[in-house]
């Protein structure tokens, strides 16, 4: 995308912007009670356009495994 290239060349912080977008999405869509730990490029703020999201999802003790799996799948499939 030429506009993206111009923005990056003009000093835009692409890794920071991509990290902020992913962070907002995860904050807005995290299942209740889940803690999300960002790993990899998201965790260290160096995301690039081809980055994936490496996440560790932590649930409270006593959470039904089936319910946790369903909630995690819903988060990851959220459009």
PDB file of N, CA and C in Angstrom, residues 11-79:
ATOM      1  N   UNK A  11       8.204   8.601   9.137  1.00  0.00           N
ATOM      2  CA  UNK A  11       8.510   8.458  10.558  1.00  0.00           C
ATOM      3  C   UNK A  11       7.407   7.812  11.367  1.00  0.00           C
ATOM      4  N   UNK A  12       6.401   7.245  10.706  1.00  0.00           N
ATOM      5  CA  UNK A  12       5.326   6.566  11.427  1.00  0.00           C
ATOM      6  C   UNK A  12       5.859   5.355  12.182  1.00  0.00           C
ATOM      7  N   UNK A  13       5.283   5.095  13.324  1.00  0.00           N
ATOM      8  CA  UNK A  13       5.706   3.985  14.178  1.00  0.00           C
ATOM      9  C   UNK A  13       4.839   2.769  13.888  1.00  0.00           C
ATOM     10  N   UNK A  14       5.137   2.058  12.812  1.00  0.00           N
ATOM     11  CA  UNK A  14       4.323   0.919  12.411  1.00  0.00           C
ATOM     12  C   UNK A  14       4.264  -0.167  13.485  1.00  0.00           C
ATOM     13  N   UNK A  15       5.389  -0.600  14.052  1.00  0.00           N
ATOM     14  CA  UNK A  15       5.290  -1.621  15.103  1.00  0.00           C
ATOM     15  C   UNK A  15       4.415  -1.160  16.275  1.00  0.00           C
ATOM     16  N   UNK A  16       4.550   0.078  16.662  1.00  0.00           N
ATOM     17  CA  UNK A  16       3.750   0.609  17.766  1.00  0.00           C
ATOM     18  C   UNK A  16       2.267   0.656  17.432  1.00  0.00           C
ATOM     19  N   UNK A  17       1.947   1.054  16.207  1.00  0.00           N
ATOM     20  CA  UNK A  17       0.541   1.120  15.788  1.00  0.00           C
ATOM     21  C   UNK A  17      -0.078  -0.264  15.708  1.00  0.00           C
ATOM     22  N   UNK A  18       0.642  -1.220  15.125  1.00  0.00           N
ATOM     23  CA  UNK A  18       0.121  -2.586  15.038  1.00  0.00           C
ATOM     24  C   UNK A  18      -0.076  -3.189  16.429  1.00  0.00           C
ATOM     25  N   UNK A  19       0.859  -2.936  17.323  1.00  0.00           N
ATOM     26  CA  UNK A  19       0.750  -3.420  18.694  1.00  0.00           C
ATOM     27  C   UNK A  19      -0.462  -2.800  19.379  1.00  0.00           C
ATOM     28  N   UNK A  20      -0.677  -1.499  19.181  1.00  0.00           N
ATOM     29  CA  UNK A  20      -1.820  -0.816  19.798  1.00  0.00           C
ATOM     30  C   UNK A  20      -3.144  -1.359  19.268  1.00  0.00           C
ATOM     31  N   UNK A  21      -3.210  -1.651  17.977  1.00  0.00           N
ATOM     32  CA  UNK A  21      -4.439  -2.214  17.385  1.00  0.00           C
ATOM     33  C   UNK A  21      -4.729  -3.584  18.004  1.00  0.00           C
ATOM     34  N   UNK A  22      -3.727  -4.440  18.075  1.00  0.00           N
ATOM     35  CA  UNK A  22      -3.926  -5.773  18.655  1.00  0.00           C
ATOM     36  C   UNK A  22      -4.305  -5.665  20.127  1.00  0.00           C
ATOM     37  N   UNK A  23      -3.664  -4.760  20.845  1.00  0.00           N
ATOM     38  CA  UNK A  23      -3.952  -4.578  22.263  1.00  0.00           C
ATOM     39  C   UNK A  23      -5.398  -4.126  22.473  1.00  0.00           C
ATOM     40  N   UNK A  24      -5.850  -3.174  21.663  1.00  0.00           N
ATOM     41  CA  UNK A  24      -7.241  -2.707  21.785  1.00  0.00           C
ATOM     42  C   UNK A  24      -8.219  -3.840  21.489  1.00  0.00           C
ATOM     43  N   UNK A  25      -7.950  -4.607  20.445  1.00  0.00           N
ATOM     44  CA  UNK A  25      -8.836  -5.723  20.112  1.00  0.00           C
ATOM     45  C   UNK A  25      -8.921  -6.707  21.270  1.00  0.00           C
ATOM     46  N   UNK A  26      -7.765  -7.113  21.788  1.00  0.00           N
ATOM     47  CA  UNK A  26      -7.755  -8.102  22.866  1.00  0.00           C
ATOM     48  C   UNK A  26      -8.403  -7.559  24.132  1.00  0.00           C
ATOM     49  N   UNK A  27      -8.193  -6.294  24.429  1.00  0.00           N
ATOM     50  CA  UNK A  27      -8.820  -5.673  25.599  1.00  0.00           C
ATOM     51  C   UNK A  27     -10.336  -5.648  25.443  1.00  0.00           C
ATOM     52  N   UNK A  28     -10.796  -5.309  24.253  1.00  0.00           N
ATOM     53  CA  UNK A  28     -12.244  -5.200  24.006  1.00  0.00           C
ATOM     54  C   UNK A  28     -12.939  -6.549  23.915  1.00  0.00           C
ATOM     55  N   UNK A  29     -12.222  -7.615  23.560  1.00  0.00           N
ATOM     56  CA  UNK A  29     -12.858  -8.899  23.282  1.00  0.00           C
ATOM     57  C   UNK A  29     -12.436 -10.036  24.210  1.00  0.00           C
ATOM     58  N   UNK A  30     -11.624  -9.743  25.211  1.00  0.00           N
ATOM     59  CA  UNK A  30     -11.182 -10.799  26.125  1.00  0.00           C
ATOM     60  C   UNK A  30     -12.378 -11.375  26.884  1.00  0.00           C
ATOM     61  N   UNK A  31     -12.464 -12.689  26.945  1.00  0.00           N
ATOM     62  CA  UNK A  31     -13.543 -13.290  27.733  1.00  0.00           C
ATOM     63  C   UNK A  31     -13.416 -12.881  29.206  1.00  0.00           C
ATOM     64  N   UNK A  32     -14.555 -12.719  29.842  1.00  0.00           N
ATOM     65  CA  UNK A  32     -14.548 -12.301  31.245  1.00  0.00           C
ATOM     66  C   UNK A  32     -13.794 -13.319  32.090  1.00  0.00           C
ATOM     67  N   UNK A  33     -12.915 -12.820  32.940  1.00  0.00           N
ATOM     68  CA  UNK A  33     -12.135 -13.665  33.818  1.00  0.00           C
ATOM     69  C   UNK A  33     -10.826 -14.148  33.229  1.00  0.00           C
ATOM     70  N   UNK A  34     -10.652 -14.029  31.920  1.00  0.00           N
ATOM     71  CA  UNK A  34      -9.407 -14.449  31.276  1.00  0.00           C
ATOM     72  C   UNK A  34      -8.334 -13.377  31.481  1.00  0.00           C
ATOM     73  N   UNK A  35      -7.134 -13.831  31.626  1.00  0.00           N
ATOM     74  CA  UNK A  35      -5.966 -12.954  31.540  1.00  0.00           C
ATOM     75  C   UNK A  35      -5.265 -13.330  30.253  1.00  0.00           C
ATOM     76  N   UNK A  36      -4.858 -12.331  29.491  1.00  0.00           N
ATOM     77  CA  UNK A  36      -4.171 -12.593  28.228  1.00  0.00           C
ATOM     78  C   UNK A  36      -2.741 -12.085  28.350  1.00  0.00           C
ATOM     79  N   UNK A  37      -1.804 -12.982  28.114  1.00  0.00           N
ATOM     80  CA  UNK A  37      -0.386 -12.634  28.142  1.00  0.00           C
ATOM     81  C   UNK A  37       0.109 -12.634  26.703  1.00  0.00           C
ATOM     82  N   UNK A  38       0.601 -11.484  26.265  1.00  0.00           N
ATOM     83  CA  UNK A  38       1.129 -11.361  24.901  1.00  0.00           C
ATOM     84  C   UNK A  38       2.587 -11.797  24.892  1.00  0.00           C
ATOM     85  N   UNK A  39       2.907 -12.656  23.941  1.00  0.00           N
ATOM     86  CA  UNK A  39       4.273 -13.154  23.773  1.00  0.00           C
ATOM     87  C   UNK A  39       4.780 -12.721  22.397  1.00  0.00           C
ATOM     88  N   UNK A  40       6.005 -13.018  22.094  1.00  0.00           N
ATOM     89  CA  UNK A  40       6.550 -12.741  20.764  1.00  0.00           C
ATOM     90  C   UNK A  40       6.555 -11.262  20.430  1.00  0.00           C
ATOM     91  N   UNK A  41       6.322 -10.976  19.152  1.00  0.00           N
ATOM     92  CA  UNK A  41       6.419  -9.593  18.681  1.00  0.00           C
ATOM     93  C   UNK A  41       5.347  -8.693  19.295  1.00  0.00           C
ATOM     94  N   UNK A  42       4.173  -9.233  19.597  1.00  0.00           N
ATOM     95  CA  UNK A  42       3.160  -8.423  20.275  1.00  0.00           C
ATOM     96  C   UNK A  42       3.620  -8.080  21.686  1.00  0.00           C
ATOM     97  N   UNK A  43       4.164  -9.058  22.371  1.00  0.00           N
ATOM     98  CA  UNK A  43       4.625  -8.847  23.742  1.00  0.00           C
ATOM     99  C   UNK A  43       5.753  -7.848  23.857  1.00  0.00           C
ATOM    100  N   UNK A  44       6.622  -7.796  22.854  1.00  0.00           N
ATOM    101  CA  UNK A  44       7.740  -6.847  22.952  1.00  0.00           C
ATOM    102  C   UNK A  44       7.564  -5.623  22.069  1.00  0.00           C
ATOM    103  N   UNK A  45       6.379  -5.470  21.472  1.00  0.00           N
ATOM    104  CA  UNK A  45       6.061  -4.245  20.734  1.00  0.00           C
ATOM    105  C   UNK A  45       6.762  -4.088  19.402  1.00  0.00           C
ATOM    106  N   UNK A  46       7.104  -5.210  18.762  1.00  0.00           N
ATOM    107  CA  UNK A  46       7.809  -5.130  17.482  1.00  0.00           C
ATOM    108  C   UNK A  46       7.017  -5.770  16.345  1.00  0.00           C
ATOM    109  N   UNK A  47       5.707  -5.641  16.384  1.00  0.00           N
ATOM    110  CA  UNK A  47       4.881  -6.271  15.355  1.00  0.00           C
ATOM    111  C   UNK A  47       5.175  -5.676  13.982  1.00  0.00           C
ATOM    112  N   UNK A  48       5.024  -6.524  12.971  1.00  0.00           N
ATOM    113  CA  UNK A  48       5.166  -6.134  11.568  1.00  0.00           C
ATOM    114  C   UNK A  48       3.906  -6.593  10.838  1.00  0.00           C
ATOM    115  N   UNK A  49       3.705  -6.140   9.601  1.00  0.00           N
ATOM    116  CA  UNK A  49       2.489  -6.545   8.880  1.00  0.00           C
ATOM    117  C   UNK A  49       2.308  -8.056   8.761  1.00  0.00           C
ATOM    118  N   UNK A  50       3.378  -8.832   8.788  1.00  0.00           N
ATOM    119  CA  UNK A  50       3.246 -10.286   8.671  1.00  0.00           C
ATOM    120  C   UNK A  50       3.308 -11.014  10.013  1.00  0.00           C
ATOM    121  N   UNK A  51       3.212 -10.261  11.114  1.00  0.00           N
ATOM    122  CA  UNK A  51       3.279 -10.874  12.446  1.00  0.00           C
ATOM    123  C   UNK A  51       2.012 -11.660  12.762  1.00  0.00           C
ATOM    124  N   UNK A  52       2.197 -12.711  13.529  1.00  0.00           N
ATOM    125  CA  UNK A  52       1.047 -13.411  14.083  1.00  0.00           C
ATOM    126  C   UNK A  52       0.912 -12.979  15.544  1.00  0.00           C
ATOM    127  N   UNK A  53      -0.110 -13.471  16.212  1.00  0.00           N
ATOM    128  CA  UNK A  53      -0.309 -13.140  17.619  1.00  0.00           C
ATOM    129  C   UNK A  53      -0.017 -14.376  18.453  1.00  0.00           C
ATOM    130  N   UNK A  54       1.014 -14.302  19.261  1.00  0.00           N
ATOM    131  CA  UNK A  54       1.348 -15.385  20.178  1.00  0.00           C
ATOM    132  C   UNK A  54       0.765 -15.007  21.530  1.00  0.00           C
ATOM    133  N   UNK A  55      -0.244 -15.758  21.959  1.00  0.00           N
ATOM    134  CA  UNK A  55      -0.966 -15.422  23.174  1.00  0.00           C
ATOM    135  C   UNK A  55      -0.987 -16.598  24.140  1.00  0.00           C
ATOM    136  N   UNK A  56      -0.939 -16.275  25.414  1.00  0.00           N
ATOM    137  CA  UNK A  56      -1.158 -17.244  26.472  1.00  0.00           C
ATOM    138  C   UNK A  56      -2.430 -16.813  27.173  1.00  0.00           C
ATOM    139  N   UNK A  57      -3.433 -17.676  27.168  1.00  0.00           N
ATOM    140  CA  UNK A  57      -4.704 -17.372  27.811  1.00  0.00           C
ATOM    141  C   UNK A  57      -4.737 -18.079  29.158  1.00  0.00           C
ATOM    142  N   UNK A  58      -4.940 -17.318  30.219  1.00  0.00           N
ATOM    143  CA  UNK A  58      -4.945 -17.852  31.578  1.00  0.00           C
ATOM    144  C   UNK A  58      -6.351 -17.694  32.138  1.00  0.00           C
ATOM    145  N   UNK A  59      -6.885 -18.787  32.673  1.00  0.00           N
ATOM    146  CA  UNK A  59      -8.242 -18.768  33.225  1.00  0.00           C
ATOM    147  C   UNK A  59      -8.167 -19.010  34.731  1.00  0.00           C
ATOM    148  N   UNK A  60      -9.180 -18.549  35.452  1.00  0.00           N
ATOM    149  CA  UNK A  60      -9.189 -18.767  36.906  1.00  0.00           C
ATOM    150  C   UNK A  60      -9.264 -20.255  37.256  1.00  0.00           C
ATOM    151  N   UNK A  61      -8.711 -20.615  38.400  1.00  0.00           N
ATOM    152  CA  UNK A  61      -8.841 -21.984  38.898  1.00  0.00           C
ATOM    153  C   UNK A  61     -10.310 -22.360  38.967  1.00  0.00           C
ATOM    154  N   UNK A  62     -10.591 -23.583  38.628  1.00  0.00           N
ATOM    155  CA  UNK A  62     -11.953 -24.079  38.713  1.00  0.00           C
ATOM    156  C   UNK A  62     -12.796 -23.813  37.483  1.00  0.00           C
ATOM    157  N   UNK A  63     -12.228 -23.139  36.484  1.00  0.00           N
ATOM    158  CA  UNK A  63     -12.977 -22.875  35.255  1.00  0.00           C
ATOM    159  C   UNK A  63     -13.190 -24.186  34.509  1.00  0.00           C
ATOM    160  N   UNK A  64     -14.400 -24.412  34.056  1.00  0.00           N
ATOM    161  CA  UNK A  64     -14.704 -25.611  33.281  1.00  0.00           C
ATOM    162  C   UNK A  64     -13.860 -25.596  32.001  1.00  0.00           C
ATOM    163  N   UNK A  65     -13.087 -26.643  31.757  1.00  0.00           N
ATOM    164  CA  UNK A  65     -12.226 -26.661  30.560  1.00  0.00           C
ATOM    165  C   UNK A  65     -12.993 -26.481  29.255  1.00  0.00           C
ATOM    166  N   UNK A  66     -14.159 -27.079  29.148  1.00  0.00           N
ATOM    167  CA  UNK A  66     -14.949 -26.939  27.922  1.00  0.00           C
ATOM    168  C   UNK A  66     -15.397 -25.505  27.705  1.00  0.00           C
ATOM    169  N   UNK A  67     -15.817 -24.853  28.783  1.00  0.00           N
ATOM    170  CA  UNK A  67     -16.242 -23.452  28.683  1.00  0.00           C
ATOM    171  C   UNK A  67     -15.061 -22.552  28.336  1.00  0.00           C
ATOM    172  N   UNK A  68     -13.896 -22.852  28.910  1.00  0.00           N
ATOM    173  CA  UNK A  68     -12.697 -22.070  28.607  1.00  0.00           C
ATOM    174  C   UNK A  68     -12.306 -22.227  27.143  1.00  0.00           C
ATOM    175  N   UNK A  69     -12.389 -23.450  26.642  1.00  0.00           N
ATOM    176  CA  UNK A  69     -12.046 -23.697  25.237  1.00  0.00           C
ATOM    177  C   UNK A  69     -13.012 -22.968  24.303  1.00  0.00           C
ATOM    178  N   UNK A  70     -14.291 -23.022  24.618  1.00  0.00           N
ATOM    179  CA  UNK A  70     -15.294 -22.333  23.799  1.00  0.00           C
ATOM    180  C   UNK A  70     -15.050 -20.827  23.787  1.00  0.00           C
ATOM    181  N   UNK A  71     -14.749 -20.247  24.958  1.00  0.00           N
ATOM    182  CA  UNK A  71     -14.495 -18.807  25.041  1.00  0.00           C
ATOM    183  C   UNK A  71     -13.225 -18.428  24.287  1.00  0.00           C
ATOM    184  N   UNK A  72     -12.193 -19.260  24.393  1.00  0.00           N
ATOM    185  CA  UNK A  72     -10.942 -18.977  23.685  1.00  0.00           C
ATOM    186  C   UNK A  72     -11.151 -19.057  22.175  1.00  0.00           C
ATOM    187  N   UNK A  73     -11.878 -20.050  21.720  1.00  0.00           N
ATOM    188  CA  UNK A  73     -12.159 -20.169  20.284  1.00  0.00           C
ATOM    189  C   UNK A  73     -12.966 -18.981  19.778  1.00  0.00           C
ATOM    190  N   UNK A  74     -13.918 -18.510  20.569  1.00  0.00           N
ATOM    191  CA  UNK A  74     -14.710 -17.357  20.181  1.00  0.00           C
ATOM    192  C   UNK A  74     -13.822 -16.117  20.053  1.00  0.00           C
ATOM    193  N   UNK A  75     -12.875 -15.947  20.966  1.00  0.00           N
ATOM    194  CA  UNK A  75     -11.947 -14.814  20.894  1.00  0.00           C
ATOM    195  C   UNK A  75     -11.117 -14.894  19.618  1.00  0.00           C
ATOM    196  N   UNK A  76     -10.599 -16.059  19.323  1.00  0.00           N
ATOM    197  CA  UNK A  76      -9.691 -16.208  18.190  1.00  0.00           C
ATOM    198  C   UNK A  76     -10.407 -16.192  16.848  1.00  0.00           C
ATOM    199  N   UNK A  77     -11.694 -16.470  16.837  1.00  0.00           N
ATOM    200  CA  UNK A  77     -12.458 -16.452  15.590  1.00  0.00           C
ATOM    201  C   UNK A  77     -13.216 -15.153  15.400  1.00  0.00           C
ATOM    202  N   UNK A  78     -13.114 -14.233  16.348  1.00  0.00           N
ATOM    203  CA  UNK A  78     -13.840 -12.965  16.288  1.00  0.00           C
ATOM    204  C   UNK A  78     -13.375 -12.178  15.058  1.00  0.00           C
ATOM    205  N   UNK A  79     -14.339 -11.799  14.204  1.00  0.00           N
ATOM    206  CA  UNK A  79     -13.925 -11.058  12.981  1.00  0.00           C
ATOM    207  C   UNK A  79     -13.458  -9.653  13.260  1.00  0.00           C
TER     208      UNK A  79
END
